[in-house]
CSV table of C-alpha atoms in Angstrom, one decimal:
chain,number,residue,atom,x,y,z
A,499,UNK,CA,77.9,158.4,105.3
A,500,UNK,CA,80.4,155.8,103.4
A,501,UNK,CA,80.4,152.3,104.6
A,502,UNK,CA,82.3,150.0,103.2
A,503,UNK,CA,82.3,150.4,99.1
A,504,UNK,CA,78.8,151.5,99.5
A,505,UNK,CA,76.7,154.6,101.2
A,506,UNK,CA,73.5,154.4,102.9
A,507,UNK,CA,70.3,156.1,102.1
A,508,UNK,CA,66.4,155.9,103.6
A,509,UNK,CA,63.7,155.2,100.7
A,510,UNK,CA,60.4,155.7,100.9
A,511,UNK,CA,58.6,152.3,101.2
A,512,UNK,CA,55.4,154.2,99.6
A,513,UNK,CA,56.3,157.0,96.7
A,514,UNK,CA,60.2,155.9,96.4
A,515,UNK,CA,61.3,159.4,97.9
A,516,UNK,CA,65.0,158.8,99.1
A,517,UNK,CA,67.4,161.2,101.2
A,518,UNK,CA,70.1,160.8,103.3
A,519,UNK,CA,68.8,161.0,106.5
A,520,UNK,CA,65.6,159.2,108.3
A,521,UNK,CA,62.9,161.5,108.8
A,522,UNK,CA,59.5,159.9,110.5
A,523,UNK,CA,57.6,161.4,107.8
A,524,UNK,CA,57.6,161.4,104.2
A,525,UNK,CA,57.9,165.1,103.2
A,526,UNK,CA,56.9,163.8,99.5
A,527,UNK,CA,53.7,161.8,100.2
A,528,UNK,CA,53.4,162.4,103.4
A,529,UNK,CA,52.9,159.0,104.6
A,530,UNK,CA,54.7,158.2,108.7
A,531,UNK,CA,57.3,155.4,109.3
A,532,UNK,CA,57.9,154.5,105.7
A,533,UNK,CA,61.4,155.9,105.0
A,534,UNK,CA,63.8,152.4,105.2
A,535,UNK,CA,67.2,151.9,105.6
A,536,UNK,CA,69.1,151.4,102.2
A,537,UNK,CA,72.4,150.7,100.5
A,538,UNK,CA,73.7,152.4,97.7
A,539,UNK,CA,76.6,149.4,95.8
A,540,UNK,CA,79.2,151.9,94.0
A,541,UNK,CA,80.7,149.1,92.5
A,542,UNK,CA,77.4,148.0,90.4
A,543,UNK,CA,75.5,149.7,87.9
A,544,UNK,CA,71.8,149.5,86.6
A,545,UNK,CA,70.3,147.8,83.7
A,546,UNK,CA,71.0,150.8,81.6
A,547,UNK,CA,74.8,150.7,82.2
A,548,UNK,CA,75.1,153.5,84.5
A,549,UNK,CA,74.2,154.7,87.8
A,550,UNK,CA,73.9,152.8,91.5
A,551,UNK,CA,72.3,149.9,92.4
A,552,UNK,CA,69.8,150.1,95.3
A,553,UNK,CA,69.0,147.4,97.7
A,554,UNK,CA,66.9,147.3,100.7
A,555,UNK,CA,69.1,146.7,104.0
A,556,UNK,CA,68.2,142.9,105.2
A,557,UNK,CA,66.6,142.6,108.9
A,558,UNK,CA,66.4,139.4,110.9
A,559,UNK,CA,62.8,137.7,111.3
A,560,UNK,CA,61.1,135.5,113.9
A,561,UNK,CA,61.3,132.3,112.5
A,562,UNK,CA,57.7,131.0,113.8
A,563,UNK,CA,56.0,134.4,112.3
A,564,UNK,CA,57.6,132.7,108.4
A,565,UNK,CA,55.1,130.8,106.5
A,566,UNK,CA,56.3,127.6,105.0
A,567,UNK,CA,57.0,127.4,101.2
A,568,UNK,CA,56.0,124.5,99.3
A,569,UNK,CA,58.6,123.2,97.2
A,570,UNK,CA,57.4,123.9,93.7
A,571,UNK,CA,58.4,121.4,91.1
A,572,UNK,CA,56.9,121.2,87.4
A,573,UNK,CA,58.3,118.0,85.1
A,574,UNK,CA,61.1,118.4,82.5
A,575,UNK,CA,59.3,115.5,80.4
A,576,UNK,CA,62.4,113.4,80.8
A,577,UNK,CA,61.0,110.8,83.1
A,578,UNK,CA,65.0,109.7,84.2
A,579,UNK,CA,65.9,113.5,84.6
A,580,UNK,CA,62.4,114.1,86.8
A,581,UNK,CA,63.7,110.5,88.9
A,582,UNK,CA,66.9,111.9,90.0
A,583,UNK,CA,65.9,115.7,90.5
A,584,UNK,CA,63.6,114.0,93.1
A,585,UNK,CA,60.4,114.0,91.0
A,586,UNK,CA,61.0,116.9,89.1
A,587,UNK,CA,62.8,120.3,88.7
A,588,UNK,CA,62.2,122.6,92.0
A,589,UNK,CA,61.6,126.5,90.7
A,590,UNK,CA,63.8,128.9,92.6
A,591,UNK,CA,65.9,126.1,92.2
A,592,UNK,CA,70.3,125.8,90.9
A,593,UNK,CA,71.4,122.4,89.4
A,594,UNK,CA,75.3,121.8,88.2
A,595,UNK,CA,75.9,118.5,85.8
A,596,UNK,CA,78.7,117.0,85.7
A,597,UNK,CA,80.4,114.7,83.4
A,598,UNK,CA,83.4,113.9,81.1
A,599,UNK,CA,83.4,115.3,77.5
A,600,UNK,CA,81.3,113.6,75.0
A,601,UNK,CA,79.3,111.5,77.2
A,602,UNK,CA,76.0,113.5,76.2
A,603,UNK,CA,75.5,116.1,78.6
A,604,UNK,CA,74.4,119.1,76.0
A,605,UNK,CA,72.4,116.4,74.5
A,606,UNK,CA,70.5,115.6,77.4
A,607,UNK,CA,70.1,119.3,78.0
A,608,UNK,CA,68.9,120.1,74.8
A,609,UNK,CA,66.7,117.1,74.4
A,610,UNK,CA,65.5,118.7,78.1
A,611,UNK,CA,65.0,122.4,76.7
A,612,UNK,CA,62.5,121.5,73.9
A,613,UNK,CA,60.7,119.1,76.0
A,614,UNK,CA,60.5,121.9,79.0
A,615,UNK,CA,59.1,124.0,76.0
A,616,UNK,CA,56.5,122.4,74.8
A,617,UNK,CA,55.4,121.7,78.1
A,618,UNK,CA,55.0,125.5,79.1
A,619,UNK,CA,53.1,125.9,75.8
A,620,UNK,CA,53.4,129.6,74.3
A,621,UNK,CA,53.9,131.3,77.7
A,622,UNK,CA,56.8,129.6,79.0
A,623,UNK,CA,60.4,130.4,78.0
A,624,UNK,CA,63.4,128.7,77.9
A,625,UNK,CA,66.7,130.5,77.7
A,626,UNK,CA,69.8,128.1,76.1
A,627,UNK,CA,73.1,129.7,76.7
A,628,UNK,CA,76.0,127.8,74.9
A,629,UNK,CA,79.3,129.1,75.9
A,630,UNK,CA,80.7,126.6,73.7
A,631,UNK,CA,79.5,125.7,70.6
A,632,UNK,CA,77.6,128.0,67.9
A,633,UNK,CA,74.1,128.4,67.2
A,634,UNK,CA,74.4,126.4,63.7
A,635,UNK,CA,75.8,123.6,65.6
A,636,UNK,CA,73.1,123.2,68.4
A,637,UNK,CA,70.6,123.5,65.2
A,638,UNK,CA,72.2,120.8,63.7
A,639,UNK,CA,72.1,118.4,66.7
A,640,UNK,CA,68.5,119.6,66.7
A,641,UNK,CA,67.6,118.8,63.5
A,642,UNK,CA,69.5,115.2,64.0
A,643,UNK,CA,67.4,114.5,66.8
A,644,UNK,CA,64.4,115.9,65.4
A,645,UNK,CA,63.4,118.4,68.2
A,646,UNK,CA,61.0,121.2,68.2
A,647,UNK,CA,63.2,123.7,69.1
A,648,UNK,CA,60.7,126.9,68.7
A,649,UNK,CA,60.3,127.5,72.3
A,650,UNK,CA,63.7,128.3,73.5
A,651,UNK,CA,65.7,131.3,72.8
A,652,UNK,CA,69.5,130.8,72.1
A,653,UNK,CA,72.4,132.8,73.2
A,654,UNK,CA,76.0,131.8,72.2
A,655,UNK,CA,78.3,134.0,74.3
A,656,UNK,CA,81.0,133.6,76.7
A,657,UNK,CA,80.3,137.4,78.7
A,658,UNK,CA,78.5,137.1,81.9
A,659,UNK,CA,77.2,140.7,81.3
A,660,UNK,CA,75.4,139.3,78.4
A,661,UNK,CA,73.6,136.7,79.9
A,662,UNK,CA,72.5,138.8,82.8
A,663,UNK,CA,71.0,141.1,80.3
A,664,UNK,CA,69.0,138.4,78.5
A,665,UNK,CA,68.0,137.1,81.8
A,666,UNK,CA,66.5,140.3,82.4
A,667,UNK,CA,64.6,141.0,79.4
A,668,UNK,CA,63.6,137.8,78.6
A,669,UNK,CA,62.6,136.6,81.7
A,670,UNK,CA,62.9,132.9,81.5
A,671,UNK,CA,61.4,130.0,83.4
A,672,UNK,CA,63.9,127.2,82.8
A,673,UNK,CA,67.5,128.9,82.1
A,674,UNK,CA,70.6,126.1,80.6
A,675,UNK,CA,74.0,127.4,81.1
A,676,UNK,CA,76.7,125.0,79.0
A,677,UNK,CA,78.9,125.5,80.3
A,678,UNK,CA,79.8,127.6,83.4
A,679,UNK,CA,83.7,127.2,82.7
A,680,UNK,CA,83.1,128.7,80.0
A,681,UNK,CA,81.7,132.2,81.2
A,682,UNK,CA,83.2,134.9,82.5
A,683,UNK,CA,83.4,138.5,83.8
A,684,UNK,CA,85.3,141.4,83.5
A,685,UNK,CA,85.4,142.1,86.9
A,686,UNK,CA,86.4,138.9,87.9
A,687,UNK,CA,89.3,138.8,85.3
A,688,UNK,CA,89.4,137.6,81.2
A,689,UNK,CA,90.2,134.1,81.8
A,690,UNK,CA,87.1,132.1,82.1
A,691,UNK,CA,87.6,128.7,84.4
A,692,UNK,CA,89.5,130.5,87.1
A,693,UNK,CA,88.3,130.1,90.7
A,694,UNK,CA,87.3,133.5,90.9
A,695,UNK,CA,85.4,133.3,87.9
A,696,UNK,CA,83.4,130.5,88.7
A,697,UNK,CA,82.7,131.7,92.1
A,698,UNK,CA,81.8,134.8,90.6
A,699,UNK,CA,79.6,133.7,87.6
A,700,UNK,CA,78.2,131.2,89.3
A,701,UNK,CA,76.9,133.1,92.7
A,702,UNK,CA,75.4,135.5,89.5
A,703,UNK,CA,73.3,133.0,88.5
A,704,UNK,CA,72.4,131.8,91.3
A,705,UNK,CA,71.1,134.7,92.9
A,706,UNK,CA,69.2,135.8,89.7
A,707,UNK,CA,67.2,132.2,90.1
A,708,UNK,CA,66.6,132.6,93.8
A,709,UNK,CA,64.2,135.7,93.2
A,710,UNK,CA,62.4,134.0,90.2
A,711,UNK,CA,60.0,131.1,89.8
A,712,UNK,CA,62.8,129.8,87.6
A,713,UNK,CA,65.3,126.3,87.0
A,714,UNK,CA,68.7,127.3,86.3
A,715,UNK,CA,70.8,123.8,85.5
A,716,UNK,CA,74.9,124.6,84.8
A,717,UNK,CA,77.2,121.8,83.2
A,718,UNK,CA,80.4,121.4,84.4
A,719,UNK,CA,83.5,120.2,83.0
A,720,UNK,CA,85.3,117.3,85.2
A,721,UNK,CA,88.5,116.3,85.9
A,722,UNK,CA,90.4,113.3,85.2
A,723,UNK,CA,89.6,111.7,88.7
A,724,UNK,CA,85.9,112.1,87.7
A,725,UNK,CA,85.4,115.2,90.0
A,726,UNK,CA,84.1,118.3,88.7
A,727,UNK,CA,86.3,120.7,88.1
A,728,UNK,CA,86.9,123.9,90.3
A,729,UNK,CA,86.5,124.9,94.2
A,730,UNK,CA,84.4,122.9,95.9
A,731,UNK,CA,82.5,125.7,97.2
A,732,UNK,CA,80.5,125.6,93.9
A,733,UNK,CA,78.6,122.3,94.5
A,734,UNK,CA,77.9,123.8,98.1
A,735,UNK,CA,76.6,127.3,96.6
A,736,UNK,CA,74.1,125.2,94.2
A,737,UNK,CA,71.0,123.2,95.7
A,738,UNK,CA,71.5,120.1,93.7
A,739,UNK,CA,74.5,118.1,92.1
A,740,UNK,CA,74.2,115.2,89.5
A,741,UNK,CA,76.9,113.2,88.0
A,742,UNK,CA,76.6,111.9,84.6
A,743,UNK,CA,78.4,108.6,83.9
A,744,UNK,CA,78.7,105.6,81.5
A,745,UNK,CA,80.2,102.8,81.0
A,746,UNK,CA,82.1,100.8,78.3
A,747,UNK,CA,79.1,100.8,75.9
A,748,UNK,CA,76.5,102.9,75.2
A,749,UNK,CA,74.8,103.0,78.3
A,750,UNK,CA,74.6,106.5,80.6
A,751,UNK,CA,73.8,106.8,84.1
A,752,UNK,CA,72.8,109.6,85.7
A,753,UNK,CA,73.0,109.8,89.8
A,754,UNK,CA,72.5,113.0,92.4
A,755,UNK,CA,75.7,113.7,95.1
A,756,UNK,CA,73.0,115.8,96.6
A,757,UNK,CA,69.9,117.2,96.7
A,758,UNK,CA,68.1,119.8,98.7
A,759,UNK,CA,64.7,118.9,97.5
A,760,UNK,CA,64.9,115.1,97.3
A,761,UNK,CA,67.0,111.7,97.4
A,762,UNK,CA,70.1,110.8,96.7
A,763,UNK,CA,69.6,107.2,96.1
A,764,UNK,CA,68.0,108.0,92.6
A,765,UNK,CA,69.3,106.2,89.0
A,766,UNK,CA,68.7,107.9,85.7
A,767,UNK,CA,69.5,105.1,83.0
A,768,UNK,CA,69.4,105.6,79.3
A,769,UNK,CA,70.8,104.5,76.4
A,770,UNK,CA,72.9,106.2,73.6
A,771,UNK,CA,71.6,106.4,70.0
A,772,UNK,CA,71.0,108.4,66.7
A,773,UNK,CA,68.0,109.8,68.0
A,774,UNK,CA,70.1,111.1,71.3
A,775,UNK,CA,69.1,109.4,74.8
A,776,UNK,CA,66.8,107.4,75.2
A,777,UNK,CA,65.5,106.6,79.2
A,778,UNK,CA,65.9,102.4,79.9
A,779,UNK,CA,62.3,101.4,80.5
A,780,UNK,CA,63.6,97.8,82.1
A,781,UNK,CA,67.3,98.1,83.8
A,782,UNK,CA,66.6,94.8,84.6
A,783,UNK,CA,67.8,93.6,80.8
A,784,UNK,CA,70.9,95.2,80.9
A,785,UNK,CA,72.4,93.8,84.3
A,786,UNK,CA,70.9,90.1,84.1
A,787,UNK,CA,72.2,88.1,81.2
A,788,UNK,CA,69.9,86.1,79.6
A,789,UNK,CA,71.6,82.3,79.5
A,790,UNK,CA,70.4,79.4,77.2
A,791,UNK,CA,73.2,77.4,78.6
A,792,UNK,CA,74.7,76.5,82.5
A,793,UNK,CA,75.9,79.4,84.1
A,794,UNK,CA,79.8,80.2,84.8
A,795,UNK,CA,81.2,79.4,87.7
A,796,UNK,CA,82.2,83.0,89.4
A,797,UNK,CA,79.0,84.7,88.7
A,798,UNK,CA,76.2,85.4,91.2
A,799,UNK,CA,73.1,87.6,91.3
A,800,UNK,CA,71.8,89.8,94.0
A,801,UNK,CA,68.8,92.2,94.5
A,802,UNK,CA,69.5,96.2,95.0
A,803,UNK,CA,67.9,99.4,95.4
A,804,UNK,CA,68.5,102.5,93.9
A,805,UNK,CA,66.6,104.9,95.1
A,806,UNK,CA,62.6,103.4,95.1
A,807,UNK,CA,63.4,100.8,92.6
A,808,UNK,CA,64.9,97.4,92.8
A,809,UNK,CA,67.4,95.9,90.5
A,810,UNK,CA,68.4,92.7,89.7
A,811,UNK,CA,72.2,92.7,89.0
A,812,UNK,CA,75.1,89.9,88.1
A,813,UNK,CA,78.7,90.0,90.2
A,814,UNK,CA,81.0,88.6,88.3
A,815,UNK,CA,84.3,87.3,90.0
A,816,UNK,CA,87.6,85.9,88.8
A,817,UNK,CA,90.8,84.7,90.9
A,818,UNK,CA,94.0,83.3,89.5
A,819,UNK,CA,97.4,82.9,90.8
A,820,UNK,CA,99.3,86.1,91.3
A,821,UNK,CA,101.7,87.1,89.2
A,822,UNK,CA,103.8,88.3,91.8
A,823,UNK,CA,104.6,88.0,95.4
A,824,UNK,CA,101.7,90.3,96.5
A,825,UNK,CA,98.6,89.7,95.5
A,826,UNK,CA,96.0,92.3,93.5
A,827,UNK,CA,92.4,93.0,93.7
A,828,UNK,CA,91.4,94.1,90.9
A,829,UNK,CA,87.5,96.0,91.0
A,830,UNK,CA,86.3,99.2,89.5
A,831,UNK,CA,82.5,99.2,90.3
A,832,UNK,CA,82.4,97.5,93.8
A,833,UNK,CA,85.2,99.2,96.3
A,834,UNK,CA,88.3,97.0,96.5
A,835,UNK,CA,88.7,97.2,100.6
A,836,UNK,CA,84.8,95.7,100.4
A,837,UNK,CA,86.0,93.1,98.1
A,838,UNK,CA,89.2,92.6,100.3
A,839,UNK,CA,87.4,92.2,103.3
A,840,UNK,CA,84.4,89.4,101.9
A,841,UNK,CA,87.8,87.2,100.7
A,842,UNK,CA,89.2,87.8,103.9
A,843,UNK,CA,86.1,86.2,106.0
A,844,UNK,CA,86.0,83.5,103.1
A,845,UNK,CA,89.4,82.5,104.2
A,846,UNK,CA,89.2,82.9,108.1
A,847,UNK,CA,85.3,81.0,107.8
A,848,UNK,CA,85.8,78.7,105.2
A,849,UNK,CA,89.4,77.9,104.6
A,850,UNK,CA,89.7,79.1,101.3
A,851,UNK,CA,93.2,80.5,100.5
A,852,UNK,CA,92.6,84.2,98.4
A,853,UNK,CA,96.3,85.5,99.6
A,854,UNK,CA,98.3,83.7,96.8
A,855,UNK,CA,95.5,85.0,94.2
A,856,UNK,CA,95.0,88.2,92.0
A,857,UNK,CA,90.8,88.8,91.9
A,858,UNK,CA,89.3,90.2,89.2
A,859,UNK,CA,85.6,92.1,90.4
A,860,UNK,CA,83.0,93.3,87.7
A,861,UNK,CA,79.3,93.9,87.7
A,862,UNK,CA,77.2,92.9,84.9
A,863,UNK,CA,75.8,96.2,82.9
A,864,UNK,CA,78.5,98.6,83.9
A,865,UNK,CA,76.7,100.3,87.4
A,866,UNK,CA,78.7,101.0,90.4
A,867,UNK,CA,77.4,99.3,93.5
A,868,UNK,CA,77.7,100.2,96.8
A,869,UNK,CA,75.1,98.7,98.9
A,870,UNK,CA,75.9,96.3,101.9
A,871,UNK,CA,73.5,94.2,100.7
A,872,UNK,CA,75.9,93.2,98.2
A,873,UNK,CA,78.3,91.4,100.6
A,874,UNK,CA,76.3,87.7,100.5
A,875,UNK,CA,76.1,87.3,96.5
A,876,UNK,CA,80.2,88.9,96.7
A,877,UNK,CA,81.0,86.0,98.8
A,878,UNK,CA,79.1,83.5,96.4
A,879,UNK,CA,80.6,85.0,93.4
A,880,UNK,CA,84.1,84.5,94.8
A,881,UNK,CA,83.4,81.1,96.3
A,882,UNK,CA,82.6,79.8,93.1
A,883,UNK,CA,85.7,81.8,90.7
A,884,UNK,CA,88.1,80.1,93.4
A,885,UNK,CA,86.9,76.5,93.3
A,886,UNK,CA,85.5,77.0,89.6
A,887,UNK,CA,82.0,75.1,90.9
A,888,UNK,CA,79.1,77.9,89.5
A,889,UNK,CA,76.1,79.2,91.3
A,890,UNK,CA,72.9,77.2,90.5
A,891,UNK,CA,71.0,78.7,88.1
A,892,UNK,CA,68.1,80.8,89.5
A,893,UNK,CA,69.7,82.0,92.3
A,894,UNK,CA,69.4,85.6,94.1
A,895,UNK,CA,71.5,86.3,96.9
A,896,UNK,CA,71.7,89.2,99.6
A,897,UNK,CA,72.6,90.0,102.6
A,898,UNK,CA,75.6,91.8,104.6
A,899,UNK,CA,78.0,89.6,106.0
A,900,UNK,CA,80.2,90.9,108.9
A,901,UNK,CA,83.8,90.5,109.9
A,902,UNK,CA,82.7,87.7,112.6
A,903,UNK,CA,81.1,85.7,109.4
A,904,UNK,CA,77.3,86.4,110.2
A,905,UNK,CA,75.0,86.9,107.2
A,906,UNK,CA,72.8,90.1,108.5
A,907,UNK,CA,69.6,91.6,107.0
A,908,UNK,CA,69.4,93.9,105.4
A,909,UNK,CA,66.6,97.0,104.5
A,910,UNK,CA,63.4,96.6,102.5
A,911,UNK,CA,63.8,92.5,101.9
A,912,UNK,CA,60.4,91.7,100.6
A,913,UNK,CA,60.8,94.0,97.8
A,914,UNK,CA,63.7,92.3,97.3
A,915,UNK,CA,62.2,88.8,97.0
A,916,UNK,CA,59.4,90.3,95.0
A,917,UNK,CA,61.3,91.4,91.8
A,918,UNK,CA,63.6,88.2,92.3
A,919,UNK,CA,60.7,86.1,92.1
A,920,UNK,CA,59.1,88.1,89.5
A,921,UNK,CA,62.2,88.0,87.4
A,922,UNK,CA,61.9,84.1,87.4
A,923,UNK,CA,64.7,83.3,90.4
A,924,UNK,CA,63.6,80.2,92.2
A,925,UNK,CA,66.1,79.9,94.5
A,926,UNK,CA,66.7,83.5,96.8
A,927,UNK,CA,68.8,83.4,99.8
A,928,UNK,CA,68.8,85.8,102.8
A,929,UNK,CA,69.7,86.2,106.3
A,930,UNK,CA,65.8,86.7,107.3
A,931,UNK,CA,63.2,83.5,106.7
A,932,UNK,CA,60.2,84.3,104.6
A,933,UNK,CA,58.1,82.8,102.4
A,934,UNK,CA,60.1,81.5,99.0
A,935,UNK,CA,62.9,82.2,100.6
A,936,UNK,CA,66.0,80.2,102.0
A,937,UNK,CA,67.3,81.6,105.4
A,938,UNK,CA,71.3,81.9,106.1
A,939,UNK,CA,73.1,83.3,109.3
A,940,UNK,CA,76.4,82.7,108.4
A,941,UNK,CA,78.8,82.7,105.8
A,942,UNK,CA,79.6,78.6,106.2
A,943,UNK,CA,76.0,78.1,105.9
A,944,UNK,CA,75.6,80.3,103.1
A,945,UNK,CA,78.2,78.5,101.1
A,946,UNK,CA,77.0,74.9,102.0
A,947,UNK,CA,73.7,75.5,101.2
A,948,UNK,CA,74.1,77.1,97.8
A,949,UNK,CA,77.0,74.6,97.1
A,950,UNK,CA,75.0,71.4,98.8
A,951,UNK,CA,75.0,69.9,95.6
């Protein structure tokens, strides 16, 4: 009986005896109620290149009769990589990494492969498939960074069909595909990067992991908005996302869109150098600058979590007359409508005039920000670039600060105070009162009492 492109067949749960047709007993072993329903894929062939493909026909379960699985994770030895994936890789698990081209991603990978190896010790395997570059040219980059690279098997092809078949005999417990635009399948066409073809390869892969004990991490190419290239239905297929960024200099951030098995709120930091990436052991030095002198006037600093750790960063503002008629904000790492609304309350609250001005937003060390907690030390920042009169020295700002001109608390504010404190700020301002700290419900009171001098 056809159905569909496939025919169905009743297996023998016990000896593997198959016929058409369900019979109650087992005329080969003889064993009662063991012949199950089967489908027979005519469009798939076995390991050997020819033949059908057998699978079992899926039934429904009671939900309460499953027994809960306990999210397996084993660390990569990349203490950044381990703080994004949520506190390590997840076996059973599919991760896609995304970033622009040259920011480091095959480095990361690599420098990820021989530290997964030597962590499995002689019984683990690591498979490295490199669509894109040749085996003398990852050895090279080896070499140069001085890895220990005997633990991984390498396979440079672009053919799905290939990497299935090394999957399959070598059995791998951490697989590296870089990069999925870069694979594809005959039956999905000869043009690798088509939708199809990433749909297709990737759901491969996937479903290979998903009945393993086994990572599988996929780069991806992005595009020039910063997205990564393809159907969005990738990132949904896959159980975790991570973007790879950097900014002007040598620093890389790593962050997770999402993550089945962990937070979101994560930062991976390192830094760029001969020796590859190396993880930032104090983020804190490369958002604070270290003055011998009086601080700027437009610069503020503010307290803000990523993920379970609390950084100390520097908003730096500028505002000058506009060049034109309209006026221009001007901010890549803090949203410009959140920078447009602070300057709108400065004007309504305070008086200040930002219409007739162009404002220039940065933050100290390159990181995007987009914590409300940011609003207080925005205001401050901008307060001071207008009427060129800087922020004391030693002072931490946070808070959020409404469209009615409240300052409001915000999440987790003793931490916050903490690593201020600890970090040699004096003078911390928030909306709540606590000890060491200076309490502020409003944006007029905010500004007088930093400015009270």
């Amino acid at each position: 009986m056809a159905k569909k492109n496939g025919t169905i067949l009743y297996k023998c749960s016990n000896c593997g005896y198959s016929q058409p047709r369900w019979l109650g007993k087992c005329p080969e072993c003889g064993e009662w109620n063991t012949m199950e329903e089967c489908i027979i894929d005519n469009s798939k062939v076995n390991s050997a290149g020819h033949g059908n493909a057998t699978q079992e026909k899926v039934k429904p379960v009671d939900l309460s009769s499953v027994n809960a699985q306990d999210n397996t994770r084993f660390q990569t030895g990349i203490e950044e990589f381990d703080r994004v994936l949520g506190g390590g890789a997840t076996k059973r698990s599919a991760v896609l990494l995304g970033g622009e081209p040259g920011i480091g991603k095959s480095t990361l990978l690599l420098q990820t492969a021989a530290s997964v190896s030597k962590g499995f010790g002689k019984g683990g395997k690591v498979l490295y498939v490199s669509g894109e570059e040749s085996a003398g040219q990852i050895k090279e980059r080896a070499n140069r960074l001085g890895l220990d690279v005997s633990g991984i098997q390498l396979l440079c092809t672009m053919r799905l069909e290939d990497c299935l078949d090394a999957l399959d005999s070598i059995n791998p417990l951490f697989v590296i595909i870089d990069s999925i635009q870069t694979i594809y399948s005959a039956e999905a066409g000869l043009i690798p990067g088509t939708i199809n073809q990433l749909k297709f390869c990737a759901n491969e892969f996937i479903s290979w992991v998903k009945e393993r004990d086994s990572v599988l991490i996929m780069t991806a190419h992005v595009t020039k908005e910063g997205s990564i290239a393809g159907p969005k239905s990738m990132e949904h297929m896959v159980d975790t996302v991570i973007s790879f960024e950097r900014n002007d200099e040598d620093i890389r951030f790593l962050h997770a869109q999402k993550n089945r098995f962990g937070s979101i709120d994560e930062l991976g930091i390192f830094t760029m150098g001969e020796k590859g990436l190396s993880p930032v052991t104090d983020p804190n030095s490369l958002f604070i600058i270290k003055r011998t002198d009086k601080q700027p006037a437009g610069v503020a600093c503010t307290a803000v979590f990523e993920g379970t750790r609390v950084f100390l960063v520097e908003i730096q503002a500028l505002t000058i007359p506009a060049k034109s008629s309209i006026s221009r904000i001007y901010s890549e790492k803090i949203d410009s409508g959140r920078v447009a609304r602070v300057s709108a309350v400065l004007e309504k609250r305070c008086g200040l005039r930002f219409s007739d001005q162009d404002i220039y937003v940065n933050v100290g060390g390159g990181v995007r920000l987009s914590e409300s907690s940011i609003d207080a030390a925005l205001a401050a920042a901008l307060y001071s670039a207008r009427t060129d009169i800087p922020v004391p020295t030693g002072t931490a700002v946070f808070g959020e600060v409404s469209l009615a001109g409240e300052v409001r608390p915000v999440s987790k504010t003793p931490q916050r105070v903490k690593t201020a404190r600890n970090l040699g700020f004096s003078n911390v301002f928030a909306p709540e009162k606590s000890e060491g700290v200076t309490a502020v419900t409003d944006i007029k009171s905010l500004i007088k009492t930093i400015f009270a001098k």
